[in-house]
CSV table of C-alpha atoms and ligand atoms in Angstrom, one decimal:
chain,number,residue,atom,x,y,z
A,20,MET,CA,128.1,118.8,92.3
A,21,ALA,CA,130.4,121.9,92.6
A,22,LYS,CA,128.9,125.0,94.2
A,23,THR,CA,128.3,128.2,92.2
A,24,MET,CA,127.8,131.9,93.3
A,25,THR,CA,124.1,131.7,92.5
A,26,ASN,CA,121.8,128.7,91.8
A,27,ILE,CA,121.5,130.0,88.2
A,28,SER,CA,123.6,128.2,85.6
A,29,ILE,CA,124.2,129.9,82.2
A,30,GLN,CA,124.4,127.9,79.0
A,31,PRO,CA,126.7,129.0,76.2
A,32,VAL,CA,123.9,130.6,74.2
A,33,GLU,CA,122.9,132.6,77.3
A,34,LYS,CA,126.3,134.0,77.9
A,35,TYR,CA,125.6,137.1,75.9
A,36,TYR,CA,122.4,137.8,77.8
A,37,ALA,CA,124.1,137.2,81.2
A,38,VAL,CA,127.0,139.5,80.3
A,39,LYS,CA,124.7,142.2,79.0
A,40,GLU,CA,122.6,142.0,82.3
A,41,TYR,CA,125.8,142.2,84.4
A,42,TYR,CA,127.3,145.2,82.6
A,43,GLY,CA,124.1,146.9,81.7
A,44,LYS,CA,122.0,146.4,84.9
A,45,THR,CA,123.8,144.7,87.8
A,46,LEU,CA,126.8,146.9,87.9
A,47,GLN,CA,126.2,150.6,88.3
A,48,GLY,CA,129.9,151.6,88.5
A,49,SER,CA,133.4,150.2,89.2
A,50,GLN,CA,132.7,150.1,93.0
A,51,ASP,CA,130.2,147.3,92.5
A,52,LEU,CA,132.8,144.8,91.2
A,53,LYS,CA,133.6,141.9,93.5
A,54,THR,CA,137.2,141.4,92.5
A,55,ASP,CA,140.0,143.6,91.0
A,56,ALA,CA,139.9,141.7,87.7
A,57,CYS,CA,138.3,144.8,86.1
A,58,CYS,CA,140.5,147.4,87.8
A,59,THR,CA,143.8,148.7,86.4
A,60,ASP,CA,146.6,149.1,88.8
A,61,THR,CA,149.3,149.5,86.2
A,62,GLN,CA,151.4,152.7,86.8
A,63,ILE,CA,149.8,155.2,84.4
A,64,PRO,CA,152.2,157.4,82.4
A,65,GLN,CA,151.8,161.1,82.8
A,66,HIS,CA,150.6,161.8,79.3
A,67,ILE,CA,147.8,159.2,79.7
A,68,LYS,CA,146.9,160.7,83.1
A,69,ASN,CA,146.6,164.0,81.3
A,70,ALA,CA,144.3,162.5,78.7
A,71,LEU,CA,142.2,160.8,81.4
A,72,ALA,CA,141.8,164.0,83.2
A,73,ASP,CA,139.7,165.3,80.3
A,74,VAL,CA,137.4,162.3,80.0
A,75,HIS,CA,133.9,162.9,81.3
A,76,ASN,CA,133.2,161.6,84.9
A,77,GLU,CA,130.2,159.4,83.9
A,78,VAL,CA,132.4,157.6,81.3
A,79,LEU,CA,135.1,157.1,84.0
A,80,ALA,CA,132.6,155.8,86.6
A,81,ARG,CA,131.6,153.0,84.3
A,82,TYR,CA,135.1,151.8,83.4
A,83,TYR,CA,135.6,148.1,83.9
A,84,GLY,CA,139.0,147.5,82.2
A,85,CYS,CA,141.8,145.4,83.7
A,86,GLY,CA,144.9,147.0,82.0
A,87,LEU,CA,146.2,149.9,80.1
A,88,VAL,CA,145.7,149.7,76.4
A,89,ALA,CA,147.8,152.6,75.1
A,90,PRO,CA,150.5,151.3,72.8
A,91,GLU,CA,153.1,153.7,71.4
A,92,GLU,CA,153.1,155.7,68.2
A,93,LEU,CA,149.4,156.5,67.8
A,94,GLU,CA,149.3,159.8,65.8
A,95,ALA,CA,146.9,159.6,62.9
A,96,ARG,CA,146.2,155.8,63.3
A,97,ARG,CA,142.9,154.0,62.9
A,98,ILE,CA,142.1,152.1,66.1
A,99,LEU,CA,139.3,149.6,66.9
A,100,ASP,CA,138.3,148.9,70.5
A,101,LEU,CA,136.6,145.5,71.0
A,102,GLY,CA,134.1,145.8,73.9
A,103,SER,CA,134.5,149.5,74.4
A,104,GLY,CA,132.0,149.7,77.3
A,105,SER,CA,131.3,153.3,78.4
A,106,GLY,CA,134.2,154.5,76.1
A,107,ARG,CA,137.0,155.5,78.5
A,108,ASP,CA,139.8,153.9,76.4
A,109,CYS,CA,138.2,155.2,73.1
A,110,TYR,CA,138.2,158.8,74.4
A,111,VAL,CA,141.8,158.5,75.6
A,112,LEU,CA,142.8,157.1,72.3
A,113,SER,CA,140.8,159.7,70.4
A,114,ARG,CA,143.1,162.3,72.0
A,115,LEU,CA,146.3,160.3,71.4
A,116,VAL,CA,145.6,159.7,67.7
A,117,GLY,CA,144.8,163.4,67.1
A,118,GLU,CA,142.4,164.9,64.7
A,119,ASN,CA,143.7,162.9,61.8
A,120,GLY,CA,143.3,159.6,63.5
A,121,TYR,CA,140.1,157.6,64.0
A,122,VAL,CA,138.7,155.4,66.8
A,123,VAL,CA,135.8,152.9,66.5
A,124,GLY,CA,134.4,151.2,69.6
A,125,VAL,CA,132.2,148.1,69.4
A,126,ASP,CA,130.0,146.9,72.3
A,127,MET,CA,126.9,144.8,72.7
A,128,THR,CA,125.4,146.3,75.9
A,129,PRO,CA,123.0,149.1,75.1
A,130,GLU,CA,123.4,150.8,78.6
A,131,GLN,CA,127.2,151.0,78.3
A,132,LEU,CA,127.0,152.2,74.6
A,133,LYS,CA,124.5,154.9,75.6
A,134,VAL,CA,126.9,156.4,78.1
A,135,ALA,CA,129.7,156.3,75.5
A,136,GLU,CA,127.7,157.8,72.7
A,137,GLN,CA,126.2,160.6,74.9
A,138,TYR,CA,129.7,162.2,75.3
A,139,VAL,CA,131.0,162.2,71.7
A,140,ASP,CA,130.3,166.0,71.2
A,141,TYR,CA,131.6,166.8,74.7
A,142,HIS,CA,135.0,165.2,74.0
A,143,THR,CA,135.2,166.6,70.4
A,144,GLN,CA,134.9,170.1,72.0
A,145,GLN,CA,137.2,169.3,74.9
A,146,TYR,CA,139.9,168.3,72.4
A,147,GLY,CA,139.3,171.3,70.1
A,148,TYR,CA,138.5,169.0,67.1
A,149,ASN,CA,136.4,170.3,64.2
A,150,LYS,CA,134.6,167.0,63.9
A,151,PRO,CA,134.4,163.8,66.0
A,152,ASN,CA,137.2,161.3,65.4
A,153,VAL,CA,135.4,158.6,67.4
A,154,GLU,CA,132.3,156.5,66.8
A,155,PHE,CA,130.6,153.6,68.7
A,156,LYS,CA,128.9,150.7,67.0
A,157,HIS,CA,126.4,148.4,68.6
A,158,GLY,CA,127.3,144.8,67.9
A,159,TYR,CA,129.2,141.6,68.6
A,160,ILE,CA,133.0,141.4,68.5
A,161,GLU,CA,132.7,137.9,67.0
A,162,ARG,CA,130.7,139.3,64.1
A,163,LEU,CA,132.5,142.4,63.0
A,164,ASP,CA,131.4,141.7,59.4
A,165,GLU,CA,127.9,142.6,60.4
A,166,LEU,CA,129.1,146.0,61.3
A,167,GLU,CA,130.7,146.5,57.9
A,168,LEU,CA,134.2,146.7,59.2
A,169,ALA,CA,136.3,146.0,56.1
A,170,ASP,CA,139.3,143.6,55.8
A,171,ASN,CA,142.7,145.2,56.5
A,172,SER,CA,141.2,148.5,57.7
A,173,PHE,CA,142.7,149.1,61.2
A,174,ASP,CA,146.3,149.9,62.2
A,175,ILE,CA,145.7,148.8,65.8
A,176,ILE,CA,143.0,146.8,67.7
A,177,VAL,CA,142.8,147.3,71.4
A,178,SER,CA,140.6,145.5,74.0
A,179,ASN,CA,140.4,145.8,77.7
A,180,CYS,CA,139.0,142.9,79.8
A,181,VAL,CA,136.5,141.7,77.2
A,182,ILE,CA,137.7,138.6,75.2
A,183,ASN,CA,137.4,136.4,78.3
A,184,LEU,CA,133.6,137.2,78.2
A,185,SER,CA,133.2,136.0,74.7
A,186,PRO,CA,131.6,132.5,74.2
A,187,ASP,CA,133.6,132.2,70.9
A,188,LYS,CA,137.1,133.5,71.4
A,189,GLU,CA,138.3,131.9,68.2
A,190,ALA,CA,135.8,134.0,66.2
A,191,VAL,CA,137.0,137.2,68.0
A,192,LEU,CA,140.6,136.6,67.1
A,193,ARG,CA,139.8,135.5,63.5
A,194,GLU,CA,137.8,138.7,63.0
A,195,ALA,CA,140.5,140.8,64.6
A,196,TYR,CA,143.0,139.3,62.2
A,197,ARG,CA,140.7,140.0,59.2
A,198,VAL,CA,140.2,143.7,59.9
A,199,LEU,CA,143.8,144.4,60.9
A,200,LYS,CA,146.1,145.8,58.3
A,201,PRO,CA,149.3,143.8,57.5
A,202,GLY,CA,151.9,144.9,60.0
A,203,GLY,CA,149.2,146.0,62.4
A,204,GLU,CA,148.8,144.7,65.9
A,205,VAL,CA,146.2,143.7,68.5
A,206,TYR,CA,147.3,145.2,71.8
A,207,PHE,CA,145.1,144.1,74.5
A,208,SER,CA,144.6,143.4,78.2
A,209,ASP,CA,142.7,140.4,79.4
A,210,VAL,CA,142.3,137.8,82.1
A,211,TYR,CA,143.9,134.3,81.9
A,212,ALA,CA,143.8,131.3,84.2
A,213,ASP,CA,146.7,129.1,85.1
A,214,ARG,CA,144.7,126.0,84.1
A,215,ARG,CA,141.5,125.2,82.2
A,216,VAL,CA,138.5,126.4,84.3
A,217,PRO,CA,135.9,123.6,85.0
A,218,SER,CA,132.6,124.0,83.0
A,219,VAL,CA,130.5,124.2,86.2
A,220,LEU,CA,132.3,127.5,87.1
A,221,VAL,CA,132.1,128.8,83.5
A,222,LYS,CA,128.3,128.5,83.8
A,223,ASP,CA,128.2,130.7,86.9
A,224,PRO,CA,126.9,134.1,85.9
A,225,VAL,CA,128.8,136.1,88.6
A,226,LEU,CA,132.1,134.3,88.2
A,227,TYR,CA,131.7,134.7,84.4
A,228,GLY,CA,130.6,138.4,84.6
A,229,GLU,CA,133.5,139.2,86.9
A,230,CYS,CA,135.9,138.1,84.1
A,231,LEU,CA,137.1,135.0,86.0
A,232,SER,CA,135.6,131.8,84.8
A,233,GLY,CA,135.5,132.7,81.1
A,234,ALA,CA,139.3,133.3,81.2
A,235,LEU,CA,141.3,131.1,78.9
A,236,TYR,CA,144.1,128.9,80.3
A,237,TRP,CA,147.1,130.9,79.1
A,238,ASN,CA,148.7,128.1,77.0
A,239,ASP,CA,145.3,127.5,75.2
A,240,PHE,CA,145.3,131.2,74.4
A,241,LEU,CA,148.8,131.1,73.0
A,242,ASN,CA,148.0,128.1,70.8
A,243,LEU,CA,144.7,129.6,69.6
A,244,ALA,CA,146.4,132.9,68.7
A,245,LYS,CA,149.1,131.1,66.7
A,246,GLN,CA,146.6,128.9,64.9
A,247,ILE,CA,144.7,132.1,63.8
A,248,GLY,CA,147.9,133.5,62.3
A,249,PHE,CA,149.3,135.6,65.2
A,250,ILE,CA,152.5,133.6,65.0
A,251,GLU,CA,154.4,135.0,68.0
A,252,PRO,CA,152.3,136.5,70.8
A,253,ARG,CA,154.4,138.9,72.9
A,254,LEU,CA,153.6,139.4,76.6
A,255,VAL,CA,154.0,143.1,77.5
A,256,GLU,CA,153.0,143.0,81.2
A,257,ASP,CA,151.1,140.8,83.7
A,258,ARG,CA,149.9,140.8,87.3
A,259,PRO,CA,148.2,138.3,89.5
A,260,LEU,CA,144.5,139.2,90.3
A,261,LYS,CA,143.7,139.9,93.9
A,262,ILE,CA,140.5,138.2,94.9
A,263,ASP,CA,139.2,139.2,98.4
A,264,ASN,CA,135.7,137.9,98.2
A,265,PRO,CA,135.6,134.7,100.4
A,266,GLU,CA,132.8,133.2,98.4
A,267,ILE,CA,134.7,133.6,95.1
A,268,ILE,CA,138.0,132.4,96.7
A,269,ALA,CA,136.2,129.2,97.8
A,270,LEU,CA,134.7,128.6,94.4
A,271,MET,CA,137.9,129.2,92.4
A,272,GLY,CA,139.9,126.9,94.7
A,273,SER,CA,143.4,126.5,93.4
A,274,ILE,CA,142.8,128.3,90.1
A,275,ARG,CA,144.9,131.4,89.8
A,276,CYS,CA,144.0,134.2,87.4
A,277,PHE,CA,146.2,136.9,85.9
A,278,SER,CA,145.6,140.1,84.0
A,279,ALA,CA,148.0,140.3,81.1
A,280,THR,CA,148.7,142.6,78.1
A,281,TYR,CA,149.7,140.9,74.9
A,282,ARG,CA,150.6,142.3,71.5
A,283,LEU,CA,149.8,140.2,68.5
A,284,PHE,CA,151.3,141.3,65.2
A,285,LYS,CA,149.7,140.5,61.9
A,286,LEU,CA,153.0,139.5,60.3
A,287,PRO,CA,152.6,136.3,58.2
A,288,ASP,CA,156.4,135.9,57.7
A,289,LEU,CA,157.2,135.5,61.4
A,290,GLU,CA,158.8,132.1,62.3
A,291,SER,CA,157.6,129.8,65.0
A,292,GLY,CA,160.9,130.1,66.8
A,293,ASN,CA,163.3,132.9,67.6
A,294,GLU,CA,166.0,132.5,65.0
A,295,ASP,CA,169.4,134.2,65.0
A,296,TYR,CA,170.5,135.9,61.7
A,297,GLY,CA,173.1,138.1,63.4
A,298,GLN,CA,170.8,141.1,63.3
A,299,ALA,CA,170.5,144.1,65.6
A,300,VAL,CA,168.6,147.4,66.0
A,301,ILE,CA,169.3,150.8,67.4
A,302,TYR,CA,166.4,152.8,68.8
A,303,LYS,CA,166.5,156.5,67.8
A,304,GLY,CA,164.5,157.7,70.9
A,305,THR,CA,162.0,159.4,68.6
A,306,ILE,CA,158.7,158.0,69.8
A,307,SER,CA,156.9,160.6,71.9
A,308,HIS,CA,156.7,159.9,75.6
A,309,HIS,CA,159.2,157.0,75.1
A,310,GLU,CA,162.4,158.9,74.5
A,311,GLN,CA,164.7,156.9,76.8
A,312,VAL,CA,163.5,153.3,76.2
A,313,PHE,CA,161.1,151.5,73.9
A,314,LYS,CA,159.4,148.5,75.5
A,315,LEU,CA,158.4,146.1,72.7
A,316,ASP,CA,157.5,143.5,75.4
A,317,LYS,CA,158.4,142.3,78.9
A,318,HIS,CA,161.8,140.9,77.6
A,319,HIS,CA,162.6,143.6,75.1
A,320,LEU,CA,163.4,147.0,76.7
A,321,ILE,CA,165.4,148.7,74.0
A,322,GLU,CA,167.4,151.7,75.2
A,323,THR,CA,168.0,154.7,73.0
A,324,GLY,CA,171.3,154.6,71.1
A,325,LYS,CA,172.3,151.1,72.1
A,326,VAL,CA,173.1,148.4,69.7
A,327,PHE,CA,170.5,145.8,70.6
A,328,PRO,CA,170.9,142.3,69.1
A,329,VAL,CA,167.5,140.8,68.0
A,330,CYS,CA,166.1,137.6,66.6
A,331,GLY,CA,164.5,137.5,63.1
A,332,ASN,CA,161.0,137.9,64.6
A,333,THR,CA,161.8,140.9,66.7
A,334,TYR,CA,163.6,142.4,63.6
A,335,ARG,CA,160.3,142.0,61.6
A,336,MET,CA,158.2,143.4,64.5
A,337,LEU,CA,160.2,146.6,64.3
A,338,HIS,CA,161.0,146.7,60.6
A,339,GLU,CA,157.6,145.8,59.1
A,340,THR,CA,155.4,147.8,61.4
A,341,ARG,CA,154.7,151.5,62.3
A,342,PHE,CA,157.9,151.4,64.4
A,343,LYS,CA,160.2,151.2,61.4
A,344,PRO,CA,161.1,155.0,61.2
A,345,HIS,CA,162.2,154.9,64.8
A,346,PHE,CA,165.0,152.3,64.4
A,347,GLU,CA,168.3,151.8,62.6
A,348,PHE,CA,168.5,148.2,61.3
A,349,ILE,CA,171.8,146.2,61.2
A,350,GLY,CA,172.2,143.0,59.3
A,351,ASN,CA,170.3,140.9,56.8
A,352,TRP,CA,168.9,137.4,56.3
A,353,LYS,CA,171.8,135.8,54.5
A,354,THR,CA,173.2,133.7,57.3
A,355,HIS,CA,171.3,131.7,59.9
A,356,TYR,CA,173.3,131.2,63.1
A,357,GLY,CA,170.8,128.8,64.8
A,358,ILE,CA,168.5,129.6,67.6
A,359,PHE,CA,168.7,133.0,69.2
A,360,GLU,CA,170.7,133.1,72.4
A,361,GLY,CA,168.6,132.7,75.5
A,362,THR,CA,165.9,130.7,73.8
A,363,PRO,CA,165.4,127.4,75.6
A,364,ILE,CA,166.7,124.5,73.5
A,365,PRO,CA,165.9,120.8,73.7
A,366,PHE,CA,169.5,119.7,74.0
A,367,ASP,CA,172.8,121.1,75.3
A,368,GLU,CA,174.5,122.7,72.3
A,369,THR,CA,177.6,123.6,74.2
A,370,GLN,CA,178.2,120.0,75.1
A,371,ALA,CA,177.5,118.9,71.5
A,372,ARG,CA,180.0,121.4,70.3
A,373,GLU,CA,182.6,120.3,72.8
A,374,GLU,CA,182.1,116.7,71.9
A,375,THR,CA,182.5,117.3,68.1
A,376,THR,CA,185.7,119.2,68.6
A,377,SER,CA,187.3,116.9,71.2
A,378,ASP,CA,189.6,114.0,70.3
A,379,CYS,CA,187.9,111.1,68.8
A,380,CYS,CA,187.6,108.3,71.3
B,21,SAM,C1,134.7,144.2,81.6
B,21,SAM,S1,133.8,145.3,80.6
B,21,SAM,C2,135.1,146.3,79.9
B,21,SAM,C3,134.6,147.5,79.2
B,21,SAM,C4,135.6,148.4,78.6
B,21,SAM,N1,136.6,147.8,77.8
B,21,SAM,C5,136.3,149.1,79.8
B,21,SAM,O1,137.6,149.0,79.9
B,21,SAM,O2,135.6,149.8,80.6
B,21,SAM,C6,133.3,144.3,79.3
B,21,SAM,C7,132.5,144.9,78.1
B,21,SAM,O3,132.6,144.1,77.0
B,21,SAM,C8,131.3,144.0,76.4
B,21,SAM,N2,131.2,142.7,75.7
B,21,SAM,C9,131.4,141.5,76.3
B,21,SAM,N3,131.3,140.5,75.4
B,21,SAM,C10,131.0,141.1,74.2
B,21,SAM,C11,130.8,140.6,72.9
B,21,SAM,N4,130.8,139.3,72.6
B,21,SAM,N5,130.5,141.5,71.9
B,21,SAM,C12,130.5,142.9,72.2
B,21,SAM,N6,130.7,143.4,73.4
B,21,SAM,C13,131.0,142.5,74.4
B,21,SAM,C14,130.4,144.2,77.5
B,21,SAM,O4,129.1,144.7,77.0
B,21,SAM,C15,131.1,145.2,78.4
B,21,SAM,O5,130.7,146.5,78.1
């Protein structure tokens, strides 16, 4: 039988309990973590650094996220944070959405929630708001209906190193899809594995609590997201996790884990492939803090003023979302020119074209 970190083995129904114990009692602060799975090393932009500087120290000390969940164009948006912990991301977002925006954090661990709730008034004052624009709800991210979160009610959903901890990831994505407005997006950081993690490791409370053994194999995640209705997940950034703890290295063996940020748009008209309709966009450079370049994802860095050819899906991600006012749109849907250039194709089209135009044999 494979070894585990402890001789305790958690069953699926006990995962909630084990995770609550881990984040509520075992960990007292970021320094107690055994890996860097729950530490963000992404370069933090200056405006986020400024917002972080105003977050209360106790909230910061109990931060366990693995990425940066601050998408662009947040003014006056309604945002939901799944697994908000001590509230660090909620308070940064509360500042970025401004007084006319609203942020809701959901978490199941009372100790973490208590820290978050304790500083609502502190941050309201710190930001000079007349009333709080952030609230925290005690509950499960698989059961948002129990928290009376309505269909189509959020512009953006964020989550930072949480979904890997859920025993029912499909329910989390289904509920996220339900509460998201059409054209909205889930923008979230999480941990993924390069293969399916054996169940004996999934049952280990420390490996699970450290956000390693609950991680989905990345291709299972992509298929699950598509099946729920998030037709084309876009990878924004990723990094391999550094694991220094010898016991954890031995247990994980050849399994490699990554922290990755994805954006999942709720756009039912997206196609399963990247199709070419001869369209292009021009970024106007009008999104605050992103005046030179807009990064839709790792492969779409759209420079201001430049005509940027796009596939039909990218066109929709910019035209049918909050990003629309910041772009000029060129083209229409009249002519389909085949698969978008650069997309891997199952056969060599160039050769096929040469063969059809060459002399008949
Ligand atoms: C790794 S911590 C991340 C916390 C926070 N996002 C941050 O960046 O500090 C995971 C958090 O997710 C919460 N959590 C895990 N599974 C959950 C679930 N199924 N429902 C609600 N909260 C959950 C835990 O209570 C814990 O606070």
